[in-house]
Short mmCIF file of C-alpha atoms and ligand atoms in Angstrom, two decimals:
data_model
loop_
_atom_site.label_atom_id
_atom_site.label_comp_id
_atom_site.label_asym_id
_atom_site.label_seq_id
_atom_site.Cartn_x
_atom_site.Cartn_y
_atom_site.Cartn_z
CA MET A 1 52.95 -3.66 71.77
CA ARG A 2 53.15 -5.53 75.09
CA ALA A 3 53.15 -3.25 78.13
CA SER A 4 56.51 -4.54 79.39
CA GLU A 5 58.08 -3.99 75.96
CA ALA A 6 56.90 -0.36 76.00
CA THR A 7 58.33 0.41 79.45
CA ARG A 8 61.56 -1.41 78.49
CA ILE A 9 62.07 0.94 75.53
CA SER A 10 61.69 4.03 77.74
CA PHE A 11 64.09 2.46 80.26
CA ASP A 12 66.68 1.76 77.53
CA ARG A 13 66.54 5.32 76.22
CA ALA A 14 67.43 6.60 79.72
CA ALA A 15 69.97 3.82 80.39
CA ASP A 16 71.80 4.78 77.18
CA GLN A 17 71.97 8.40 78.34
CA LEU A 18 73.24 7.24 81.76
CA ASP A 19 75.73 4.86 80.16
CA LEU A 20 74.51 2.02 82.41
CA SER A 21 76.31 -1.30 82.10
CA GLU A 22 74.50 -4.34 80.66
CA SER A 23 74.75 -6.11 84.03
CA MET A 24 73.14 -3.18 85.88
CA ARG A 25 70.38 -2.99 83.23
CA ARG A 26 69.63 -6.67 83.68
CA LEU A 27 69.49 -6.31 87.46
CA LEU A 28 67.19 -3.28 87.31
CA LEU A 29 64.88 -4.87 84.75
CA THR A 30 64.41 -8.11 86.66
CA ALA A 31 61.58 -8.22 89.20
CA LYS A 32 62.53 -9.28 92.71
CA ARG A 33 59.45 -11.50 93.01
CA GLU A 34 56.37 -12.29 90.91
CA VAL A 35 53.41 -14.19 92.26
CA GLN A 36 50.25 -15.49 90.64
CA VAL A 37 47.54 -16.92 92.88
CA GLN A 38 44.21 -18.63 92.52
CA ILE A 39 41.22 -16.80 94.05
CA PRO A 40 38.24 -19.15 94.35
CA ILE A 41 35.06 -17.46 95.56
CA GLU A 42 31.38 -18.15 95.86
CA ARG A 43 29.27 -15.62 93.93
CA ASP A 44 26.01 -14.24 95.37
CA SER A 45 24.18 -16.75 93.14
CA GLY A 46 25.96 -19.65 94.88
CA GLU A 47 28.04 -20.34 91.76
CA LEU A 48 31.79 -20.97 92.20
CA ALA A 49 34.14 -18.57 90.35
CA THR A 50 37.92 -18.85 90.10
CA LEU A 51 39.90 -15.66 89.49
CA ILE A 52 43.63 -15.06 89.04
CA GLY A 53 45.47 -12.48 91.18
CA TYR A 54 48.97 -11.11 90.58
CA ARG A 55 51.52 -9.21 92.64
CA VAL A 56 54.84 -8.20 91.14
CA GLN A 57 57.44 -6.80 93.55
CA HIS A 58 59.88 -5.16 91.22
CA ASN A 59 62.62 -3.47 93.24
CA ASP A 60 63.35 -2.55 96.87
CA ALA A 61 66.75 -0.87 96.54
CA ARG A 62 65.37 2.43 97.89
CA GLY A 63 62.83 1.11 100.42
CA PRO A 64 59.72 -1.04 100.86
CA MET A 65 57.95 -1.74 97.57
CA LYS A 66 54.88 0.31 96.81
CA GLY A 67 52.20 0.18 94.15
CA GLY A 68 48.51 -0.02 93.37
CA LEU A 69 46.11 -2.89 93.01
CA ARG A 70 44.10 -2.93 89.77
CA TYR A 71 40.78 -4.71 89.16
CA HIS A 72 40.22 -4.78 85.40
CA PRO A 73 39.45 -7.51 82.84
CA HIS A 74 42.67 -6.76 80.88
CA VAL A 75 44.95 -7.41 83.87
CA ASP A 76 47.64 -10.00 83.11
CA LEU A 77 51.14 -10.74 84.37
CA ASP A 78 52.83 -8.72 81.62
CA GLU A 79 50.81 -5.58 82.39
CA VAL A 80 51.36 -5.91 86.15
CA ARG A 81 55.09 -6.44 85.56
CA ALA A 82 55.31 -3.26 83.45
CA LEU A 83 53.31 -1.22 85.97
CA ALA A 84 55.46 -2.50 88.86
CA SER A 85 58.63 -1.26 87.15
CA LEU A 86 56.99 2.13 86.52
CA MET A 87 56.40 2.38 90.27
CA THR A 88 60.11 1.83 90.97
CA TRP A 89 61.10 4.73 88.69
CA LYS A 90 58.18 6.90 89.89
CA THR A 91 59.00 6.69 93.62
CA ALA A 92 62.62 7.49 92.72
CA VAL A 93 61.67 10.49 90.54
CA VAL A 94 59.83 12.11 93.45
CA ASP A 95 62.56 10.84 95.79
CA ILE A 96 60.40 9.13 98.39
CA PRO A 97 61.90 6.14 100.26
CA TYR A 98 60.14 3.34 98.42
CA GLY A 99 60.69 0.78 95.71
CA GLY A 100 58.06 -0.37 93.24
CA ALA A 101 55.37 -3.05 93.02
CA LYS A 102 51.96 -3.58 91.44
CA GLY A 103 49.09 -6.01 91.76
CA GLY A 104 45.94 -6.87 89.94
CA VAL A 105 43.02 -9.19 89.54
CA SER A 106 41.58 -9.99 86.15
CA ILE A 107 37.94 -9.03 86.84
CA ASP A 108 35.37 -6.52 85.61
CA PRO A 109 34.25 -4.93 88.92
CA ALA A 110 31.09 -3.53 87.29
CA GLN A 111 29.80 -7.13 86.96
CA TRP A 112 30.30 -8.00 90.63
CA SER A 113 28.41 -6.84 93.75
CA GLN A 114 30.19 -5.00 96.59
CA ARG A 115 29.90 -8.10 98.77
CA GLU A 116 31.45 -10.23 96.04
CA LEU A 117 34.28 -7.72 95.57
CA GLU A 118 34.87 -7.79 99.31
CA ARG A 119 35.14 -11.60 99.22
CA VAL A 120 37.54 -11.43 96.23
CA THR A 121 39.73 -8.94 98.07
CA ARG A 122 39.79 -10.91 101.32
CA ARG A 123 40.60 -14.19 99.51
CA PHE A 124 43.41 -12.41 97.62
CA VAL A 125 44.83 -11.19 100.93
CA ASP A 126 44.54 -14.76 102.31
CA ALA A 127 46.73 -15.90 99.44
CA ILE A 128 49.46 -13.23 99.69
CA HIS A 129 49.38 -11.89 103.28
CA ASP A 130 52.84 -13.31 104.02
CA LEU A 131 54.32 -11.48 101.04
CA PHE A 132 53.35 -7.88 101.82
CA GLY A 133 53.28 -5.60 104.86
CA PRO A 134 54.38 -2.16 106.15
CA ASP A 135 58.13 -2.79 105.70
CA VAL A 136 57.91 -5.03 102.65
CA ASP A 137 55.29 -4.02 100.09
CA ILE A 138 52.35 -1.66 100.55
CA PRO A 139 49.38 -1.83 98.12
CA ALA A 140 47.16 1.17 97.24
CA PRO A 141 44.17 1.91 94.96
CA ASP A 142 44.37 1.85 91.17
CA MET A 143 41.84 1.35 88.40
CA GLY A 144 38.77 -0.50 89.64
CA THR A 145 39.72 -0.41 93.33
CA THR A 146 38.67 2.17 95.91
CA ALA A 147 39.18 3.22 99.51
CA ASP A 148 36.70 0.46 100.49
CA THR A 149 38.97 -2.15 98.88
CA MET A 150 41.91 -0.83 100.92
CA ALA A 151 39.86 -1.03 104.14
CA TRP A 152 39.11 -4.73 103.44
CA ILE A 153 42.82 -5.34 102.80
CA MET A 154 43.84 -3.74 106.10
CA ASN A 155 41.15 -5.63 108.00
CA GLN A 156 41.98 -9.01 106.47
CA TYR A 157 45.74 -8.49 106.88
CA GLY A 158 45.10 -7.66 110.56
CA ARG A 159 43.47 -11.05 111.12
CA TYR A 160 46.86 -12.66 110.46
CA HIS A 161 49.33 -10.03 111.66
CA GLY A 162 47.47 -7.79 114.14
CA PHE A 163 46.76 -4.05 113.89
CA ALA A 164 48.92 -2.70 111.05
CA PRO A 165 47.25 0.21 109.22
CA ALA A 166 50.50 0.97 107.36
CA CYS A 167 50.17 -2.32 105.41
CA VAL A 168 48.05 -0.53 102.79
CA THR A 169 47.34 3.10 101.80
CA GLY A 170 44.43 4.93 100.20
CA LYS A 171 42.16 3.81 103.05
CA PRO A 172 38.95 5.70 103.96
CA VAL A 173 39.65 8.76 106.14
CA GLU A 174 37.40 7.24 108.85
CA TYR A 175 39.45 4.02 108.78
CA HIS A 176 43.10 5.09 109.16
CA GLY A 177 43.27 6.98 105.87
CA ILE A 178 44.18 10.68 105.56
CA PRO A 179 42.39 13.68 104.13
CA GLY A 180 43.90 14.59 100.76
CA ARG A 181 44.93 11.08 99.59
CA ASP A 182 41.79 10.67 97.48
CA GLU A 183 42.39 13.86 95.50
CA ALA A 184 46.20 13.64 95.44
CA THR A 185 46.81 12.05 92.03
CA GLY A 186 44.41 14.44 90.26
CA ARG A 187 45.68 17.41 92.24
CA GLY A 188 49.23 16.52 91.22
CA VAL A 189 48.25 16.08 87.56
CA GLY A 190 46.52 19.47 87.68
CA ALA A 191 49.31 21.29 89.54
CA LEU A 192 52.00 19.90 87.21
CA THR A 193 49.91 20.84 84.16
CA LEU A 194 49.92 24.44 85.43
CA LYS A 195 53.70 24.32 86.00
CA LEU A 196 54.26 23.00 82.50
CA LEU A 197 51.99 25.64 80.94
CA SER A 198 53.91 28.36 82.80
CA ARG A 199 57.28 26.94 81.70
CA LEU A 200 56.07 26.86 78.11
CA GLY A 201 55.00 30.51 78.41
CA ARG A 202 51.30 29.76 77.94
CA ARG A 203 48.45 31.61 79.63
CA ILE A 204 46.57 29.42 82.12
CA PRO A 205 43.03 30.90 82.20
CA GLY A 206 41.06 29.67 79.20
CA THR A 207 43.43 26.73 78.47
CA ARG A 208 41.30 24.05 76.79
CA VAL A 209 41.69 20.61 78.39
CA ALA A 210 40.36 17.19 77.33
CA ILE A 211 40.40 14.32 79.84
CA GLN A 212 39.99 10.61 79.10
CA GLY A 213 38.72 8.72 82.16
CA PHE A 214 36.39 10.17 84.76
CA GLY A 215 37.30 8.09 87.79
CA ASN A 216 39.52 9.05 90.70
CA VAL A 217 42.24 10.70 88.62
CA GLY A 218 40.04 12.22 85.92
CA THR A 219 37.48 13.82 88.26
CA HIS A 220 40.02 15.40 90.61
CA THR A 221 42.13 16.64 87.69
CA ALA A 222 39.04 18.20 86.09
CA LYS A 223 38.04 19.92 89.32
CA PHE A 224 41.54 21.25 90.01
CA LEU A 225 42.01 22.65 86.50
CA HIS A 226 38.46 24.07 86.42
CA ASP A 227 39.24 25.89 89.69
CA ALA A 228 42.40 27.26 88.00
CA GLU A 229 40.16 28.76 85.27
CA CYS A 230 41.01 26.24 82.57
CA LEU A 231 38.16 25.11 80.31
CA ILE A 232 37.39 21.40 80.42
CA VAL A 233 36.19 20.92 76.83
CA GLY A 234 36.16 17.10 76.62
CA VAL A 235 35.62 14.21 79.03
CA SER A 236 35.08 10.50 78.56
CA ASP A 237 34.83 7.19 80.37
CA ALA A 238 34.48 3.55 79.34
CA GLY A 239 31.02 4.29 77.90
CA GLY A 240 32.10 7.16 75.59
CA GLY A 241 32.53 10.90 75.98
CA PHE A 242 31.23 14.45 75.65
CA HIS A 243 32.49 17.65 74.07
CA ARG A 244 31.62 21.26 74.85
CA ALA A 245 33.80 23.87 73.12
CA ALA A 246 32.85 26.56 75.63
CA GLY A 247 33.85 24.32 78.57
CA PHE A 248 31.71 22.21 80.88
CA ASP A 249 30.22 23.18 84.17
CA VAL A 250 32.47 20.66 85.98
CA LEU A 251 30.32 20.59 89.11
CA GLU A 252 27.37 19.57 86.94
CA LEU A 253 29.47 16.77 85.40
CA LEU A 254 30.52 15.58 88.85
CA ARG A 255 26.93 15.66 90.11
CA HIS A 256 25.79 13.63 87.09
CA ALA A 257 28.54 11.03 87.56
CA HIS A 258 27.81 10.81 91.29
CA ALA A 259 24.11 10.20 90.64
CA HIS A 260 24.80 7.57 87.93
CA GLY A 261 27.21 5.16 89.61
CA GLY A 262 30.25 7.17 88.50
CA ARG A 263 29.25 7.06 84.81
CA LEU A 264 28.93 9.94 82.33
CA GLU A 265 26.31 8.17 80.21
CA GLY A 266 23.13 10.24 79.81
CA PHE A 267 24.84 13.61 80.42
CA THR A 268 23.00 16.31 78.51
CA GLY A 269 25.36 19.28 78.90
CA GLY A 270 27.53 18.50 75.82
CA ASP A 271 27.76 16.69 72.45
CA ALA A 272 28.38 12.94 72.57
CA ILE A 273 31.76 11.81 71.15
CA THR A 274 33.71 8.55 71.06
CA ASN A 275 36.93 7.93 72.98
CA ALA A 276 38.84 8.04 69.66
CA GLU A 277 37.35 11.49 68.96
CA LEU A 278 38.27 12.67 72.44
CA LEU A 279 41.94 11.82 71.87
CA ALA A 280 41.88 13.86 68.63
CA LEU A 281 39.95 16.80 70.08
CA ASP A 282 40.94 20.39 69.24
CA CYS A 283 42.34 21.45 72.65
CA ASP A 284 45.52 22.71 74.32
CA VAL A 285 46.12 19.88 76.80
CA LEU A 286 45.14 16.23 76.44
CA ILE A 287 45.09 14.22 79.68
CA PRO A 288 44.71 10.45 79.30
CA ALA A 289 43.54 9.31 82.75
CA ALA A 290 42.16 5.81 82.14
CA LEU A 291 43.85 2.86 80.43
CA GLY A 292 47.41 2.34 79.19
CA GLY A 293 48.38 2.08 75.52
CA VAL A 294 45.69 4.43 74.18
CA ILE A 295 48.02 6.70 72.16
CA THR A 296 49.71 4.52 69.55
CA ALA A 297 51.54 4.83 66.25
CA ALA A 298 48.12 4.49 64.60
CA ASN A 299 46.50 7.55 66.21
CA ALA A 300 49.44 9.77 67.32
CA ALA A 301 49.26 11.85 64.16
CA ALA A 302 45.59 12.58 64.88
CA VAL A 303 46.30 14.08 68.33
CA ARG A 304 45.78 17.83 67.97
CA ALA A 305 46.76 18.92 71.49
CA PRO A 306 50.29 20.39 71.66
CA ILE A 307 50.64 19.15 75.26
CA ILE A 308 49.89 15.72 76.75
CA VAL A 309 49.92 15.17 80.52
CA GLU A 310 49.83 11.48 81.42
CA GLY A 311 47.39 10.98 84.30
CA ALA A 312 47.15 7.28 83.41
CA ASN A 313 50.06 4.87 83.62
CA ALA A 314 51.71 4.08 80.28
CA PRO A 315 49.05 5.67 78.03
CA THR A 316 51.57 6.45 75.23
CA ASP A 317 53.39 3.74 73.25
CA PRO A 318 57.09 4.45 72.52
CA ASP A 319 56.37 4.54 68.75
CA ALA A 320 53.72 7.18 69.39
CA ASP A 321 56.23 9.06 71.57
CA THR A 322 58.62 9.28 68.63
CA ILE A 323 55.86 10.58 66.32
CA LEU A 324 54.69 13.13 68.91
CA GLU A 325 58.24 14.32 69.55
CA GLY A 326 58.74 14.80 65.82
CA ARG A 327 55.62 16.97 65.77
CA GLY A 328 56.83 19.05 68.73
CA VAL A 329 54.16 17.76 71.11
CA VAL A 330 55.33 18.06 74.74
CA VAL A 331 54.55 14.99 76.86
CA LEU A 332 54.70 15.16 80.65
CA PRO A 333 55.34 11.48 81.51
CA ASP A 334 53.31 9.30 83.88
CA ILE A 335 56.19 8.64 86.31
CA LEU A 336 56.17 12.35 87.14
CA ALA A 337 52.66 13.52 86.19
CA ASN A 338 50.68 11.04 88.29
CA ALA A 339 53.17 10.68 91.17
CA GLY A 340 50.92 12.70 93.50
CA GLY A 341 49.06 9.54 94.52
CA VAL A 342 52.05 7.58 95.72
CA THR A 343 53.47 10.69 97.39
CA ALA A 344 50.30 11.17 99.46
CA SER A 345 50.31 7.42 100.13
CA TRP A 346 53.74 7.92 101.67
CA PHE A 347 52.26 10.65 103.92
CA GLU A 348 49.51 8.21 104.96
CA TRP A 349 52.06 5.47 105.74
CA VAL A 350 54.22 7.91 107.74
CA GLN A 351 51.20 9.06 109.80
CA ASN A 352 49.97 5.48 110.36
CA ARG A 353 53.39 4.55 111.69
CA GLN A 354 53.56 7.59 113.95
CA HIS A 355 49.90 7.31 115.08
CA TYR A 356 49.62 11.00 114.25
CA GLN A 357 47.48 13.02 111.82
CA TRP A 358 48.31 16.00 109.66
CA GLY A 359 45.61 18.38 108.46
CA ILE A 360 44.64 18.69 104.80
CA ASN A 361 46.62 21.92 104.38
CA ARG A 362 49.87 20.25 105.41
CA VAL A 363 49.18 17.31 103.07
CA ARG A 364 48.58 19.66 100.13
CA GLN A 365 51.56 21.86 100.98
CA GLU A 366 53.99 18.92 101.24
CA LEU A 367 52.55 17.34 98.09
CA ASP A 368 52.93 20.53 96.06
CA ARG A 369 56.49 20.98 97.34
CA ILE A 370 57.66 17.45 96.49
CA LEU A 371 56.04 17.41 93.04
CA GLY A 372 57.29 20.93 92.31
CA GLU A 373 60.89 19.97 93.15
CA ALA A 374 60.71 16.82 91.02
CA PHE A 375 59.26 18.82 88.11
CA GLU A 376 62.11 21.35 88.29
CA GLN A 377 64.74 18.58 88.36
CA VAL A 378 63.21 16.82 85.36
CA TRP A 379 62.75 20.09 83.46
CA GLN A 380 66.38 21.13 84.06
CA LEU A 381 67.74 17.71 83.09
CA ALA A 382 65.67 17.65 79.89
CA GLY A 383 67.03 21.10 79.00
CA SER A 384 70.68 20.37 79.81
CA ARG A 385 70.76 16.94 78.12
CA LYS A 386 68.41 17.96 75.28
CA VAL A 387 66.15 14.96 75.78
CA PRO A 388 62.34 14.66 76.03
CA LEU A 389 60.78 15.00 79.48
CA ARG A 390 60.11 11.24 79.60
CA THR A 391 63.75 10.37 79.07
CA ALA A 392 64.80 12.98 81.64
CA ALA A 393 62.35 11.59 84.22
CA TYR A 394 63.57 8.03 83.61
CA MET A 395 67.18 9.22 83.86
CA LEU A 396 66.46 10.76 87.24
CA GLY A 397 64.53 7.72 88.52
CA VAL A 398 66.69 4.95 87.06
CA GLY A 399 69.88 6.80 88.07
CA ARG A 400 68.72 7.04 91.70
CA VAL A 401 67.80 3.34 91.85
CA ALA A 402 71.12 2.35 90.27
CA ARG A 403 73.05 4.44 92.81
CA ALA A 404 71.12 2.97 95.75
CA THR A 405 71.80 -0.52 94.39
CA VAL A 406 75.53 0.16 94.27
CA LEU A 407 75.54 1.81 97.72
CA GLY A 408 73.59 -1.07 99.28
CA GLY A 409 75.86 -3.60 97.60
CA VAL A 410 74.69 -6.66 95.73
CA ALA A 411 77.45 -9.18 96.50
P1 LIG B 501 39.21 4.58 88.28
O1 LIG B 501 38.81 3.16 88.25
O2 LIG B 501 38.81 5.44 89.42
O3 LIG B 501 38.67 5.30 86.94
C1 LIG B 501 38.97 4.81 85.66
C2 LIG B 501 38.18 5.60 84.64
O4 LIG B 501 38.60 5.16 83.34
C3 LIG B 501 36.67 5.36 84.70
O5 LIG B 501 35.99 6.58 84.41
C4 LIG B 501 36.44 4.35 83.58
O6 LIG B 501 35.12 4.39 83.04
C5 LIG B 501 37.45 4.84 82.57
N1 LIG B 501 37.76 3.83 81.55
C6 LIG B 501 37.93 2.51 81.71
N2 LIG B 501 38.14 1.91 80.52
C7 LIG B 501 38.11 2.91 79.60
C8 LIG B 501 38.25 2.95 78.20
N3 LIG B 501 38.45 1.82 77.50
N4 LIG B 501 38.17 4.15 77.57
C9 LIG B 501 37.96 5.28 78.27
N5 LIG B 501 37.81 5.32 79.60
C10 LIG B 501 37.88 4.13 80.25
O7 LIG B 501 40.79 4.60 88.05
P2 LIG B 501 41.83 5.73 88.49
O8 LIG B 501 42.30 5.41 89.85
O9 LIG B 501 41.29 7.05 88.17
O10 LIG B 501 43.05 5.37 87.51
C11 LIG B 501 43.10 5.87 86.18
C12 LIG B 501 44.52 5.76 85.66
O11 LIG B 501 45.38 6.53 86.52
C13 LIG B 501 45.11 4.36 85.64
O12 LIG B 501 45.97 4.25 84.52
C14 LIG B 501 45.91 4.30 86.92
O13 LIG B 501 46.95 3.35 86.84
C15 LIG B 501 46.44 5.71 86.98
N6 LIG B 501 46.83 6.13 88.33
C16 LIG B 501 45.95 6.13 89.37
C17 LIG B 501 46.37 6.56 90.63
C18 LIG B 501 45.42 6.66 91.81
O14 LIG B 501 45.84 7.18 92.85
N7 LIG B 501 44.18 6.23 91.70
C19 LIG B 501 47.70 6.98 90.82
C20 LIG B 501 48.58 6.99 89.74
C21 LIG B 501 48.13 6.57 88.50
#
């Protein structure tokens, strides 16, 4: 299923519950602007390469548009479009004053040197610098991009528009970033997992967790849940995964990944498994934290975890959602579960604009408060309307965007 089709189905389920008119649905589903640009660069070898970059600015009814920048070979306009709309609902679910956007370049960053990636990023900014900025659209990291990428964006943007650190978030702490942004998505995934476990009346210590993806989101989620006395029994990345029924020493996993360019390959503290086996692992909580579309109608019946927490964006197809719901599997949806990243990005943007810095404790405290409030609202709505958590989260997000659209006026 195409990514935009999948997000459309989730939108429609909520729009039906909200009784939204056809005209409002059409307005909310149409992106404000979509751009595709050519990125010609010279590789280290002297060879010329031409890449394609995308930025989709979906909706700004609630504020400047906000969303990550993904470097991955599967990036295409349809995926970026779907992810941009998710950002609109996500910023509304956590009620921060932003709209939604997303960008991407179709590239496998593992095949390119740092200097090449820097050139790609700077050329991309050359092509779109007039279309984003602190009050318009603010990029951030996503799969395949890092704090370094964000620093290059800020620097290149500044060459055209002057000093404007708030034009991008997720920057290095030493270069106008903030402590706590790096960990925020994983911390949020972990903290919301604990909230969900408590609401479901399950004991937290000893909860067995499997995580797909061991990048920014996966590593911080693993660390947070390990610190909360959960057992991380499965982990994986693009190269495959590992299983240890008694739980990994997470610090050992992190040390291994750090020493091997972020990869798990060669880890000796567990049994090797495939990514398909990881998704079907015997555990209490499954956390997809890598690609979208990994839980489908074809493998949903094989998922043994009774709880799924979506660290990744759009990891579960709507058909799989229906199968999981029928089996009583509780799914905490992406637009709530991984909203910690954009929330901390908002803190970074606020501090950049005020030329002021909060400490890490304040960042964590505010993050936990905002995510906790959003969780309660979604949980209550799901209970009162007897709908799955995903539909409740969409109802909250889509409803807020629809109201802002009406209040702002469209005539
Ligand atoms: P990352 O690039 O830091 O890490 C991605 C991880 O996924 C790596 O370990 C990589 O090896 C693994 N991976 C890639 N292809 C895979 C495959 N086919 N099978 C299994 N693993 C694979 O990316 P990230 O920032 O951690 O993002 C992960 C997910 O979380 C994405 O869906 C992203 O959109 C979402 N997300 C990220 C943030 C953020 O702040 N970084 C915020 C919200 C949502």
